[in-house]
Structure formats: structure tokens, C-alpha cells
PDB file of C-alpha atoms in Angstrom:
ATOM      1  CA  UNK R   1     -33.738  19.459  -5.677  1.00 94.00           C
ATOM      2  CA  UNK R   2     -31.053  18.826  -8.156  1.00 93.00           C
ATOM      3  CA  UNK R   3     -29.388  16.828  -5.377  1.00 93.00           C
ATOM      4  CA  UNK R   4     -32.631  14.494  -4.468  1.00 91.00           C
ATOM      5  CA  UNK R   5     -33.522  16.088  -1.468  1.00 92.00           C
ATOM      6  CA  UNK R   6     -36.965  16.711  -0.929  1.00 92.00           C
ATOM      7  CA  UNK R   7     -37.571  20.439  -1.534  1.00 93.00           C
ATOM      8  CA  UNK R   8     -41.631  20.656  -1.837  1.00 93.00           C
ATOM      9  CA  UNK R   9     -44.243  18.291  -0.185  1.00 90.00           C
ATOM     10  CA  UNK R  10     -48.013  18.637  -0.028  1.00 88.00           C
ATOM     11  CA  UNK R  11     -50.244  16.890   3.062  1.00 85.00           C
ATOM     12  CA  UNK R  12     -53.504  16.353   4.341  1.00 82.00           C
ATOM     13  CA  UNK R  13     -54.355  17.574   8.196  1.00 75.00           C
ATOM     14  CA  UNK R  14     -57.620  16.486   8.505  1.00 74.00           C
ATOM     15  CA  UNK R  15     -59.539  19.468   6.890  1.00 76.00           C
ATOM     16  CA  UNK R  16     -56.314  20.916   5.655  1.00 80.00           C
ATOM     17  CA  UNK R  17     -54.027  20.996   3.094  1.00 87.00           C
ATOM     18  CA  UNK R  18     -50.593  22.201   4.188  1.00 90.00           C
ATOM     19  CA  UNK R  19     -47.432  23.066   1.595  1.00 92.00           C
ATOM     20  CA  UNK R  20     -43.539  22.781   2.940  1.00 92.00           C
ATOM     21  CA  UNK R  21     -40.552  24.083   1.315  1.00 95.00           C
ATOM     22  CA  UNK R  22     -37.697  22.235   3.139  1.00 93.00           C
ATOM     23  CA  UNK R  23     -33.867  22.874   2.731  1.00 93.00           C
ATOM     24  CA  UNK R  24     -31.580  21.454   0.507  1.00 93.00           C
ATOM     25  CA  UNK R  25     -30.120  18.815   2.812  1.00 90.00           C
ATOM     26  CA  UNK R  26     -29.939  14.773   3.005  1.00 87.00           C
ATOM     27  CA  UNK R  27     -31.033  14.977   6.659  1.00 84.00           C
ATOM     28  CA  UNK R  28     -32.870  16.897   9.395  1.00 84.00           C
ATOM     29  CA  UNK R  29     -33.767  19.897   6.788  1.00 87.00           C
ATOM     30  CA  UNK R  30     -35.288  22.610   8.430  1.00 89.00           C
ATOM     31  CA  UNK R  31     -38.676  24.170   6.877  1.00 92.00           C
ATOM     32  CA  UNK R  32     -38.386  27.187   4.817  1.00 94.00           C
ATOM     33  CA  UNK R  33     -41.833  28.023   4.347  1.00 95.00           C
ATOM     34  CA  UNK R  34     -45.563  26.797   5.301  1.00 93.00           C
ATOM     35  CA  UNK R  35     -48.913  27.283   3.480  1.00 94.00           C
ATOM     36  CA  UNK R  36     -51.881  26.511   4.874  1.00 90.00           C
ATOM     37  CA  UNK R  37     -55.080  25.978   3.300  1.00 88.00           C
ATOM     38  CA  UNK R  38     -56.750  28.258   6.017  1.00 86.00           C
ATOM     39  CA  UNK R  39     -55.060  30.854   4.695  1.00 88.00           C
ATOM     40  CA  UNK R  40     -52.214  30.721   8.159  1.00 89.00           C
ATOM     41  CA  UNK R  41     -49.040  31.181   6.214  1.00 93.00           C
ATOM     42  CA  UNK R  42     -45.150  31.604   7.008  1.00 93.00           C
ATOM     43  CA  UNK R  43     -41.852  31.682   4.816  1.00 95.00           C
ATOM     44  CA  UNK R  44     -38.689  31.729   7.264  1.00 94.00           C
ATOM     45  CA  UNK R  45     -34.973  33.424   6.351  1.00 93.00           C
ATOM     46  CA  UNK R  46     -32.125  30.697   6.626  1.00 90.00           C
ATOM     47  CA  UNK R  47     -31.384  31.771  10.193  1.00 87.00           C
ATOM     48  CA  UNK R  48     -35.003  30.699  11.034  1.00 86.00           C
ATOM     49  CA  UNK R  49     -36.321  34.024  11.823  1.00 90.00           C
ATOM     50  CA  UNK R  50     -39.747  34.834  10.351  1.00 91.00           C
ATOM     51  CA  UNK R  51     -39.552  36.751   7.183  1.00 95.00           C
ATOM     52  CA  UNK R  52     -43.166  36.608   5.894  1.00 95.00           C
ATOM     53  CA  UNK R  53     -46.523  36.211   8.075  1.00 93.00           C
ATOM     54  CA  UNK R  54     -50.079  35.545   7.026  1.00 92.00           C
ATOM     55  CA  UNK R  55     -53.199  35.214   8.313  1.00 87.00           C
ATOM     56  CA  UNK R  56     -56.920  35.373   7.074  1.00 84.00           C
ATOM     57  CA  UNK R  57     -56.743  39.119   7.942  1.00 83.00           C
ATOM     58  CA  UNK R  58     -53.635  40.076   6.388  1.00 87.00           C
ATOM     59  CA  UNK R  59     -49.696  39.799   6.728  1.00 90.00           C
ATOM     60  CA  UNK R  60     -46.346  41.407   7.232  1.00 92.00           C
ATOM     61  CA  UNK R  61     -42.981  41.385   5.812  1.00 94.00           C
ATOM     62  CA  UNK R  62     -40.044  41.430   8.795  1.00 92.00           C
ATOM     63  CA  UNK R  63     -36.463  41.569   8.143  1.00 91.00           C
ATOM     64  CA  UNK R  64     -33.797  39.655   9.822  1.00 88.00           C
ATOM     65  CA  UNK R  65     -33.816  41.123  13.277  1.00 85.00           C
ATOM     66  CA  UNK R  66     -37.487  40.849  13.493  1.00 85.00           C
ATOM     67  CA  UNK R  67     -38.061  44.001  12.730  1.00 87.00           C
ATOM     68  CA  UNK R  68     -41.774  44.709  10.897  1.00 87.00           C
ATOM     69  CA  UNK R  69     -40.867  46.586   7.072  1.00 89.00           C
ATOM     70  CA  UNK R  70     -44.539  46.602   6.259  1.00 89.00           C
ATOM     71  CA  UNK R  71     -47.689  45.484   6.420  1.00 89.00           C
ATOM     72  CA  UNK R  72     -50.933  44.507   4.733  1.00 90.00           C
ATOM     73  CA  UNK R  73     -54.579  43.417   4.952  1.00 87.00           C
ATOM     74  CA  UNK R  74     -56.651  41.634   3.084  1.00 84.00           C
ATOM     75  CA  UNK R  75     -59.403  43.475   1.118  1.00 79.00           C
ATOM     76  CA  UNK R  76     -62.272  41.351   2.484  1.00 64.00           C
ATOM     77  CA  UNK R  77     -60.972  40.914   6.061  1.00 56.00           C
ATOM     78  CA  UNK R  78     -62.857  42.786   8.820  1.00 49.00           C
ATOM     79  CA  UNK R  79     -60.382  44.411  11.030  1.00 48.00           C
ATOM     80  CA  UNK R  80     -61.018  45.990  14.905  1.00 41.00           C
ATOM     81  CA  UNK R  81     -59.286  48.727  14.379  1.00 43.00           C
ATOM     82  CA  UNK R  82     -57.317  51.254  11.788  1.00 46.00           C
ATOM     83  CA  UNK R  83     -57.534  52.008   8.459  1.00 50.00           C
ATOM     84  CA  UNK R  84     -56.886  48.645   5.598  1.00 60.00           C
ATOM     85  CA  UNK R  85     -53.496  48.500   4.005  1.00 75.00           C
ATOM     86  CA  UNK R  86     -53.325  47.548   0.564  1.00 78.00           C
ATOM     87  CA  UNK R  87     -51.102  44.629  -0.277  1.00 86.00           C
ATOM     88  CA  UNK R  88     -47.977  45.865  -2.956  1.00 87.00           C
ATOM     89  CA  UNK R  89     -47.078  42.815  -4.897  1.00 92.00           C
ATOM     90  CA  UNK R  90     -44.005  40.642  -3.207  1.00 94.00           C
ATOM     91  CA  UNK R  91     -41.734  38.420  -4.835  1.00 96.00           C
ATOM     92  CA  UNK R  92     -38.874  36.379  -2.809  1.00 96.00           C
ATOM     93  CA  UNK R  93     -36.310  33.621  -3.382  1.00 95.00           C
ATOM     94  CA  UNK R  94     -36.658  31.291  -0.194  1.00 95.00           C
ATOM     95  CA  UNK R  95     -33.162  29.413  -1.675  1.00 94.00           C
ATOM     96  CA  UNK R  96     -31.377  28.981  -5.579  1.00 94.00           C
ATOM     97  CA  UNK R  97     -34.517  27.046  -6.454  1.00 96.00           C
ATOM     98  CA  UNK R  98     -37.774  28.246  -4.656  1.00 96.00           C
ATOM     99  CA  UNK R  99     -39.422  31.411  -4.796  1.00 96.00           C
ATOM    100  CA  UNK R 100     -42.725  33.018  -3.430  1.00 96.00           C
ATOM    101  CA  UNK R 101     -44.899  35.496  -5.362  1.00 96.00           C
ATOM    102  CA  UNK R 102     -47.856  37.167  -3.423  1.00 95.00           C
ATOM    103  CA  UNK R 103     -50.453  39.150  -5.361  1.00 93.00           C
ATOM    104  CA  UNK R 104     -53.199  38.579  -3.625  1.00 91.00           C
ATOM    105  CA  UNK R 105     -54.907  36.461  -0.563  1.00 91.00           C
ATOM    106  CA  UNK R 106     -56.092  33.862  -3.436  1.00 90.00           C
ATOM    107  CA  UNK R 107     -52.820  34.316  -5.485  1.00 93.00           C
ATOM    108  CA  UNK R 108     -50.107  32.890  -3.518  1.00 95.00           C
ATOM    109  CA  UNK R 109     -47.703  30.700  -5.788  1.00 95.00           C
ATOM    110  CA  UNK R 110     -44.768  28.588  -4.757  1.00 96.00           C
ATOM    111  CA  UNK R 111     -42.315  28.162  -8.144  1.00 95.00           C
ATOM    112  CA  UNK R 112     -39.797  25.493  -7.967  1.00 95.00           C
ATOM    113  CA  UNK R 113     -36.747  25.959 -10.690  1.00 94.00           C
ATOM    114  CA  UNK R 114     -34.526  23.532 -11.561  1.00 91.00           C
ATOM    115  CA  UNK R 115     -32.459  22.152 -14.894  1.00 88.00           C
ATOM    116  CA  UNK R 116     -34.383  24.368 -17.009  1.00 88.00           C
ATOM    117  CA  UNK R 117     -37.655  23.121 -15.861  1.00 89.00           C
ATOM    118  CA  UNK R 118     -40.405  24.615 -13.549  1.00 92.00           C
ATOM    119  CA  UNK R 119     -43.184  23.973 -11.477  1.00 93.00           C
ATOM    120  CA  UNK R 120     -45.717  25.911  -9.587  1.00 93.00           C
ATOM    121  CA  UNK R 121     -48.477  25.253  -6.835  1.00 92.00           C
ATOM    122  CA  UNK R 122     -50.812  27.801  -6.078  1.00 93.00           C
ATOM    123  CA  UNK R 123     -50.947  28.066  -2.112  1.00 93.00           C
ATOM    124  CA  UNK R 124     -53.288  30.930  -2.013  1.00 90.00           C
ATOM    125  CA  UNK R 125     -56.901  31.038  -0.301  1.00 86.00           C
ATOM    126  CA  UNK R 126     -59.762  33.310  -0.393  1.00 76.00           C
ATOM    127  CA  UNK R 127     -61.154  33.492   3.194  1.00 63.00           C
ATOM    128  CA  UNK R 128     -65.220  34.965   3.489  1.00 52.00           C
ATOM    129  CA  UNK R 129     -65.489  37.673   5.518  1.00 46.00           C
ATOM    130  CA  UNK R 130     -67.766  35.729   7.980  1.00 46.00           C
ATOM    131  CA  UNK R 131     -64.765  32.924   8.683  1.00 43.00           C
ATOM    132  CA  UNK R 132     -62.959  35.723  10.755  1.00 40.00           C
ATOM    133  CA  UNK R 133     -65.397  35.832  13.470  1.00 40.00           C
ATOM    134  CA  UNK R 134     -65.116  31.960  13.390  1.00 41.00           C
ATOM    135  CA  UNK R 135     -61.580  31.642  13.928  1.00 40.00           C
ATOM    136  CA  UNK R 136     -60.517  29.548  16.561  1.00 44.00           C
ATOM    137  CA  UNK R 137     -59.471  31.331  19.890  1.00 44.00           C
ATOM    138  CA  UNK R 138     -55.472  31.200  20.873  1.00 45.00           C
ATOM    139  CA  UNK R 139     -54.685  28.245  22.719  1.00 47.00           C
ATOM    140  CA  UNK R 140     -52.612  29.031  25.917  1.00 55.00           C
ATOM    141  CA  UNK R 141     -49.593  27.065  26.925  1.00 63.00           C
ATOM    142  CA  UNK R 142     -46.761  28.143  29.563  1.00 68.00           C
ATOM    143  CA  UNK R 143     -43.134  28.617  28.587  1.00 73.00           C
ATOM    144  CA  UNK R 144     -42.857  25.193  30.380  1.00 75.00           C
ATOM    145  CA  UNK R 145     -45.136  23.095  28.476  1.00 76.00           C
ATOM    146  CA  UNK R 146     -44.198  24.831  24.933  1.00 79.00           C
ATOM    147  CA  UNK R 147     -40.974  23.749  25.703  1.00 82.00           C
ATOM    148  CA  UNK R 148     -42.226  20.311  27.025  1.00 81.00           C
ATOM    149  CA  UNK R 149     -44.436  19.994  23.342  1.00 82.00           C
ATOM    150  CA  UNK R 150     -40.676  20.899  21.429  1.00 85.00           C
ATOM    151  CA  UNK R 151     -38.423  18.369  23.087  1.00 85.00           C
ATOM    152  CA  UNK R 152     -41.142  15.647  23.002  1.00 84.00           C
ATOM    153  CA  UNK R 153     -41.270  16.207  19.423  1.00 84.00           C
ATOM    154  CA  UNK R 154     -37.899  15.970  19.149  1.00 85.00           C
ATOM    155  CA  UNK R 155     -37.706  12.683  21.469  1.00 86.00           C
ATOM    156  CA  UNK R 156     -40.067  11.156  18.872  1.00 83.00           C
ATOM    157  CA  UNK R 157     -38.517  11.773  15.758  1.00 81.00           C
ATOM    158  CA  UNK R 158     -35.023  10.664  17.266  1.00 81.00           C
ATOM    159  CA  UNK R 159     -36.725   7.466  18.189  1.00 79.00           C
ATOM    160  CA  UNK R 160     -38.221   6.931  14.720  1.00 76.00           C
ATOM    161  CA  UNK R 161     -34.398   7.000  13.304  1.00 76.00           C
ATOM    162  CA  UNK R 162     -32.827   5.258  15.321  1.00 77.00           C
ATOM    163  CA  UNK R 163     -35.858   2.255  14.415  1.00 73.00           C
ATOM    164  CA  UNK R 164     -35.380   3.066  11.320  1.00 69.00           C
ATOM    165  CA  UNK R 165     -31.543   2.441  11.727  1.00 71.00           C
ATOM    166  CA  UNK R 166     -32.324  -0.934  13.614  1.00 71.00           C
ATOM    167  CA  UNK R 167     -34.947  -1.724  10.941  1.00 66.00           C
ATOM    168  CA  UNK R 168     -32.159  -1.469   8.115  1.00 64.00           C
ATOM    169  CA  UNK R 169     -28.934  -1.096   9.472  1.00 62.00           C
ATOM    170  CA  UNK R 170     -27.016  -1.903   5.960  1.00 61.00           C
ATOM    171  CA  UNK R 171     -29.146   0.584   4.273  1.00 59.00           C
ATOM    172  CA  UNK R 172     -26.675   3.780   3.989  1.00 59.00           C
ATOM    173  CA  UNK R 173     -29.829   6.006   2.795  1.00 59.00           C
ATOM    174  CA  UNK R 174     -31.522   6.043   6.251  1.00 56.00           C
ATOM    175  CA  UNK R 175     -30.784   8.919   7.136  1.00 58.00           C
ATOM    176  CA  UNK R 176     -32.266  10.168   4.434  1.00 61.00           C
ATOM    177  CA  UNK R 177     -35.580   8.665   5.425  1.00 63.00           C
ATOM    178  CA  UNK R 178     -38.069  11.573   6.512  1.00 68.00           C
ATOM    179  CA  UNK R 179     -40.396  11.710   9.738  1.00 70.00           C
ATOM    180  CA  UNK R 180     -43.989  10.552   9.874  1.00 73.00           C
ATOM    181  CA  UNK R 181     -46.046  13.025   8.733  1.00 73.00           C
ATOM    182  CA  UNK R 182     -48.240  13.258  12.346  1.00 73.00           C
ATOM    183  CA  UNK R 183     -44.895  13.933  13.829  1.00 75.00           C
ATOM    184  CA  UNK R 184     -44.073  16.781  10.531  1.00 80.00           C
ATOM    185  CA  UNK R 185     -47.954  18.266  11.477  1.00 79.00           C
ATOM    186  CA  UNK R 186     -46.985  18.283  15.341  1.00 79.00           C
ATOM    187  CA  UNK R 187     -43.618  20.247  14.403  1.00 83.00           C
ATOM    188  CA  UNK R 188     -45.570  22.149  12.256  1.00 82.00           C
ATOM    189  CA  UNK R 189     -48.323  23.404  15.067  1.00 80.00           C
ATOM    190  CA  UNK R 190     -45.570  24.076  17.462  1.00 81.00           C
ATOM    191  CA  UNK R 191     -43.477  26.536  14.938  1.00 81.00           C
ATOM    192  CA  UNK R 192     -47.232  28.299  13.667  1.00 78.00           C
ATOM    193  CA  UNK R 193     -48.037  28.935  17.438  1.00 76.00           C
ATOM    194  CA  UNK R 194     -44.503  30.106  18.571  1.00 76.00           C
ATOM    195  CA  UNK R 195     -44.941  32.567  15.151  1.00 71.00           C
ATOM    196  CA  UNK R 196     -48.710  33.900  16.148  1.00 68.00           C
ATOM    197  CA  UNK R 197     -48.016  33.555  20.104  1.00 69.00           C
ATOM    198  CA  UNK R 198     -46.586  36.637  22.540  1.00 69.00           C
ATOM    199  CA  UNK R 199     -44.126  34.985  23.550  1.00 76.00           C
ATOM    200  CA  UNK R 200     -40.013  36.011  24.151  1.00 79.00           C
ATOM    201  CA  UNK R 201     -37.810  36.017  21.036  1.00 79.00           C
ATOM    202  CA  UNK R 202     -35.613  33.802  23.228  1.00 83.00           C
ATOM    203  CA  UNK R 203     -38.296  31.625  23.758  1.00 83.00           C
ATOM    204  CA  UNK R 204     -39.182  31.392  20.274  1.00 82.00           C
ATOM    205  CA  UNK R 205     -35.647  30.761  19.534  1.00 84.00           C
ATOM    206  CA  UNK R 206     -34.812  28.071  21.877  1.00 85.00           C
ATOM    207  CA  UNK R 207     -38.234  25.932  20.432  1.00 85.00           C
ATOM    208  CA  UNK R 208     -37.400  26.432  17.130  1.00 84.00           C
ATOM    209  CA  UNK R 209     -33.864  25.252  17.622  1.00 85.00           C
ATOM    210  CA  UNK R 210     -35.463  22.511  18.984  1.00 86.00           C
ATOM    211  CA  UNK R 211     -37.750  21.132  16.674  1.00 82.00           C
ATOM    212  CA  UNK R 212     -35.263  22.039  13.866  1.00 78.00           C
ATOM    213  CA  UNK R 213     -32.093  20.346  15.511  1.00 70.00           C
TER     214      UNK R 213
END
């Protein structure tokens, strides 16, 4: 960002590529977006309710209360039931510099806007219709141990600051410093399962506010 806060940040999960958009903030910015080379997507409004979900099937667009205002699938996904709804083109601005366009399952683009200049990474997939009887099944945690996975995730990141404040205690920039990125993939599991999960909404709050604190 204008500021120098990280705003965009690609990584490596093994097999996986995975795209954040982060907020505009020196410290403990929470994620705005995900993109997952597997084609498991999700772009979040600033209260940290889901506003766009995708899978290899399809997606949906929910508004603030978590209410579903449409719905797609994918033209090549296989699904159990009901007739295939066509995608209509979306555009949205996740914050003053970052916006999503989705055309297509394959044409997914994340533009980044600033001081007259632009980039754009291209976030989009195209899944073969024999991947979706591959996909892996849910796993199945209690409310206890989701919980458990949140606040030890959070217990980990608080201890990597305050080494890093012990490391360099002149160094007014360390809070600025961001997490290791097995402890950003671990945050990043736990916030894709609460999204794809049956769980409460309270539930799904109270992790997120975890992880995100």
C-alpha cells in the first residue's frame, strides 16, 4: 500500500499456491481475501463476514448478514443435484486499492491500484471434471477442538512477537514484522474450514475473532 503495509503476498503450501489480500495496517492486519490454487476461494467484507465463496463446483455471493444474493456453478463441474447456474460477471473493491473481477473459474484477477500504477495476478483455476470426485472428504473437528486449533494459533504468533521484541528490542518496526508463513497457512486452514464447515455463526465468529485479534 501507499503506506508500506503489505497489501498482496503470494506462498507455496506444499502443492499449492495461495494469494492474500491483507488490510491496510502496520500490525495484526486481518485477511481480506484468499485464492487458492485448488480453485477453494474466499474474499471477506471489513466486518469479517464472508462476502464471496468458491469452490471447484461453483460459488456464491452473500451480503453482510450472511445472507446468500446468488449463486453459481461452474460449467464443467458435476453437480448431485439441480439444474447449473451460469456465472454473471462480478466485479468488487475489497478496500481503496484492491479489487476482484470474476469472469470465469480460470479468470479470476486480483488488481492492485495505487499512485497511478497497477498490477494484476490472475488467481483463477480451471478444475477437470474428474478432480471433483477426488476431492478430499470434510475433516471433522468439535466446537472444542476448533476452538482449541484458533487460540493455539493465536498463542503462537503472540510468542513469535514477543521473540521478535526480545530479539530487537530498539528496533521500533517490530511490530511491523509479519508471522511465519506455517503459522499464516495454519490461520489460513482454520478460517477456509470455519467458511466450508456447518458450524454456528457464533462459532464462526468467535474463531475468526480469534485468529484475527
Amino acid at each position: 500500500y501507499p503506506s508500506g503495509n503489505l497489501a498482496i503476498m503470494v506462498a507455496r503450501d506444499k502443492t499449492r499456491l495461495i494469494c492474500i489480500v491483507q488490510e491496510d495496517k502496520p500490525s495484526n492486519a486481518g485477511i481480506q481475501a484468499v485464492f487458492q490454487s485448488n480453485g477453494r476461494n474466499t474474499c471477506y467484507y471489513p466486518n469479517r463476514a464472508v462476502w464471496i465463496n468458491m469452490n471447484i463446483q461453483g460459488g456464491q455471493y452473500l451480503d453482510q448478514a450472511g445472507n446468500r444474493v446468488r449463486r453459481w456453478t461452474w460449467p464443467n463441474s458435476i453437480m448431485s443435484s439441480g439444474a447449473q447456474v451460469p456465472l454473471s460477471p462480478i466485479f468488487i473493491s475489497l478496500n481503496l486499492y484492491v479489487g476482484v473481477r470474476i469472469l470465469s473459474q480460470d479468470k479470476i484477477t486480483v488488481s492492485f491500484l495505487a499512485m497511478g500504477q497497477q498490477a494484476k495476478f490472475n488467481v483463477g483455476t480451471k478444475a477437470q471434471v474428474s478432480d471433483v470426485g477426488r476431492l478430499p472428504p470434510s475433516a471433522r473437528l468439535s466446537e472444542d477442538e476448533l476452538l482449541l486449533l484458533a487460540f493455539r494459533v493465536r498463542i503462537l504468533r503472540l510468542f513469535d512477537r514477543l521473540r521478535g521484541c526480545l530479539n530487537f528490542p530498539s528496533n521500533e518496526q517490530w511490530d511491523k514484522i509479519k508471522p511465519p508463513a506455517y503459522l499464516i497457512t495454519q490461520t489460513l486452514k482454520i478460517l477456509q474450514f470455519c467458511t466450508v464447515s456447518d458450524i454456528s455463526d457464533e462459532l464462526r465468529s468467535s474463531v475468526r475473532a480469534i485468529v484475527n485479534a
